[in-house]
Amino acid sequence: MTEFKRKPVTDIGIDKTLESIDEDRIKKAIDRVLKGEASARLKTFVTTCARCGMCSASCHHYLSHNNDPTYAPAAKVKQTIWDMLKKDGKVSKDDIKKYARIVFSECNLCRRCVQFCPFGIDIAYLIGLVRRICCLIGAVPQYIQDQVLSHMQTTNMLWFRQDEWLDTVQWLEDELRAEIKNARIPLGKKNAEILYLAHGLEAKYMTGLLTNMAKIMIVAGVNWTMPDCDGWDYTNKSFYAQDTETMGMVVRRHYEVAFKLNVKRIVMGECGHAFRTGVYEGARLLGWKEEPIPYIHGVQ
């Protein structure tokens, strides 16, 4: 592997955090994740990788950087979690800054490399562990930190208050009636077939997408509803930071609303990461082997 070379970048969420912590805190975070939270998959994947390079051509970061070997999935693991293991968690602040840059800006956990690995090594899982360590330390890009904090406080990604949500849906319903007579966007309706959750951006900046979904539901004659309370946003940016506590809280809220309204299924729009948190990662964090009621992607 050639030398790791990148242009310098700054991020207040990472740089300011590293100014205020010591290496003992870093060691404790690494030990907590790698020795306490990680599963047997960690040892299996790390010891199984043959460094064959089959994963390289699957990675869009590798391909878009002129096949620079330091962007290859296996190389990203070697430069992060393997480095931590080699040093027994005794890493420097500069090491953490390097790890954070790799796992937050050079891998989006798409898992495409898993399909190319002859051993089925889940590199996204390994990179996710590094993100989790950075999260516990607080070395997370500021933009992601802000959205995670918004999820913690409001259960949506954009600091949208509940009254703003209700006003927005009412306004969209009025606009929709210009095209469909007596159109309704039902809120808090019990015993509906579908609970539709929206993307945070649909409520604040891309309202036309929410209106289009309402048109589909109305014209198709679907018995549907949306939340009349917090928990309407299906996005879960805590996944990006691997803040598992907040991730589980947000997912639990989605199911709580569905239980309260006694719907038959949850439907969400376009967001692959949110789908993974609702059906897989988030559900398992809550102790469920599978989602308690069907959670369907809009494409399905």
mmCIF file of N, CA and C in Angstrom, residues 24 35 48 60 65 102 114 125 131 143 149 156 165 170 178 206 224 235 248 258 270 280:
data_model
loop_
_atom_site.group_PDB
_atom_site.id
_atom_site.type_symbol
_atom_site.label_atom_id
_atom_site.label_comp_id
_atom_site.label_asym_id
_atom_site.label_seq_id
_atom_site.Cartn_x
_atom_site.Cartn_y
_atom_site.Cartn_z
ATOM 1 N N ASP A 24 -5.987 8.987 27.305
ATOM 2 C CA ASP A 24 -6.590 7.991 28.183
ATOM 3 C C ASP A 24 -8.062 7.800 27.840
ATOM 4 N N LYS A 35 -13.538 -4.404 22.903
ATOM 5 C CA LYS A 35 -13.524 -5.490 23.879
ATOM 6 C C LYS A 35 -14.883 -5.719 24.539
ATOM 7 N N THR A 48 -9.391 -13.276 8.972
ATOM 8 C CA THR A 48 -9.707 -13.985 7.726
ATOM 9 C C THR A 48 -9.227 -13.244 6.492
ATOM 10 N N HIS A 60 -16.538 2.839 -4.826
ATOM 11 C CA HIS A 60 -16.580 4.039 -5.669
ATOM 12 C C HIS A 60 -15.554 5.081 -5.229
ATOM 13 N N HIS A 65 -10.789 7.894 -7.255
ATOM 14 C CA HIS A 65 -9.486 8.472 -6.916
ATOM 15 C C HIS A 65 -8.366 7.740 -7.649
ATOM 16 N N ILE A 102 -11.175 8.965 7.407
ATOM 17 C CA ILE A 102 -11.403 7.785 6.570
ATOM 18 C C ILE A 102 -12.834 7.276 6.721
ATOM 19 N N VAL A 114 -18.741 -6.130 0.339
ATOM 20 C CA VAL A 114 -19.057 -7.449 0.898
ATOM 21 C C VAL A 114 -19.399 -8.427 -0.215
ATOM 22 N N TYR A 125 -19.186 -3.239 8.657
ATOM 23 C CA TYR A 125 -19.288 -3.487 10.095
ATOM 24 C C TYR A 125 -18.032 -3.010 10.811
ATOM 25 N N ARG A 131 -16.405 4.242 13.595
ATOM 26 C CA ARG A 131 -17.309 5.386 13.762
ATOM 27 C C ARG A 131 -17.863 5.415 15.182
ATOM 28 N N TYR A 143 -21.470 18.716 11.253
ATOM 29 C CA TYR A 143 -22.772 18.647 10.591
ATOM 30 C C TYR A 143 -23.555 17.423 11.055
ATOM 31 N N LEU A 149 -27.955 15.479 17.349
ATOM 32 C CA LEU A 149 -28.516 16.190 18.497
ATOM 33 C C LEU A 149 -29.971 16.574 18.236
ATOM 34 N N ASN A 156 -36.429 14.402 14.847
ATOM 35 C CA ASN A 156 -36.277 14.656 13.414
ATOM 36 C C ASN A 156 -34.931 15.342 13.189
ATOM 37 N N TRP A 165 -44.635 21.021 12.189
ATOM 38 C CA TRP A 165 -44.998 19.851 11.388
ATOM 39 C C TRP A 165 -46.484 19.876 11.051
ATOM 40 N N GLN A 170 -50.912 20.858 7.050
ATOM 41 C CA GLN A 170 -52.166 21.539 6.753
ATOM 42 C C GLN A 170 -52.020 22.432 5.525
ATOM 43 N N ALA A 178 -56.011 22.144 -4.802
ATOM 44 C CA ALA A 178 -56.075 22.849 -6.083
ATOM 45 C C ALA A 178 -56.026 21.850 -7.239
ATOM 46 N N MET A 206 -38.281 20.284 0.777
ATOM 47 C CA MET A 206 -38.694 19.568 -0.429
ATOM 48 C C MET A 206 -40.137 19.089 -0.277
ATOM 49 N N TRP A 224 -54.607 5.376 4.602
ATOM 50 C CA TRP A 224 -53.304 5.730 5.152
ATOM 51 C C TRP A 224 -53.413 6.868 6.145
ATOM 52 N N THR A 235 -35.830 9.483 8.822
ATOM 53 C CA THR A 235 -34.371 9.521 8.763
ATOM 54 C C THR A 235 -33.798 9.283 10.155
ATOM 55 N N GLY A 248 -31.508 3.771 18.417
ATOM 56 C CA GLY A 248 -32.557 2.923 18.955
ATOM 57 C C GLY A 248 -33.752 3.716 19.439
ATOM 58 N N ALA A 258 -46.774 3.686 15.491
ATOM 59 C CA ALA A 258 -47.515 2.673 14.736
ATOM 60 C C ALA A 258 -48.403 1.843 15.656
ATOM 61 N N GLU A 270 -37.632 7.371 0.177
ATOM 62 C CA GLU A 270 -36.291 6.998 -0.274
ATOM 63 C C GLU A 270 -35.231 7.350 0.765
ATOM 64 N N TYR A 280 -33.308 -3.287 10.374
ATOM 65 C CA TYR A 280 -32.203 -4.139 10.815
ATOM 66 C C TYR A 280 -31.520 -3.603 12.078
#
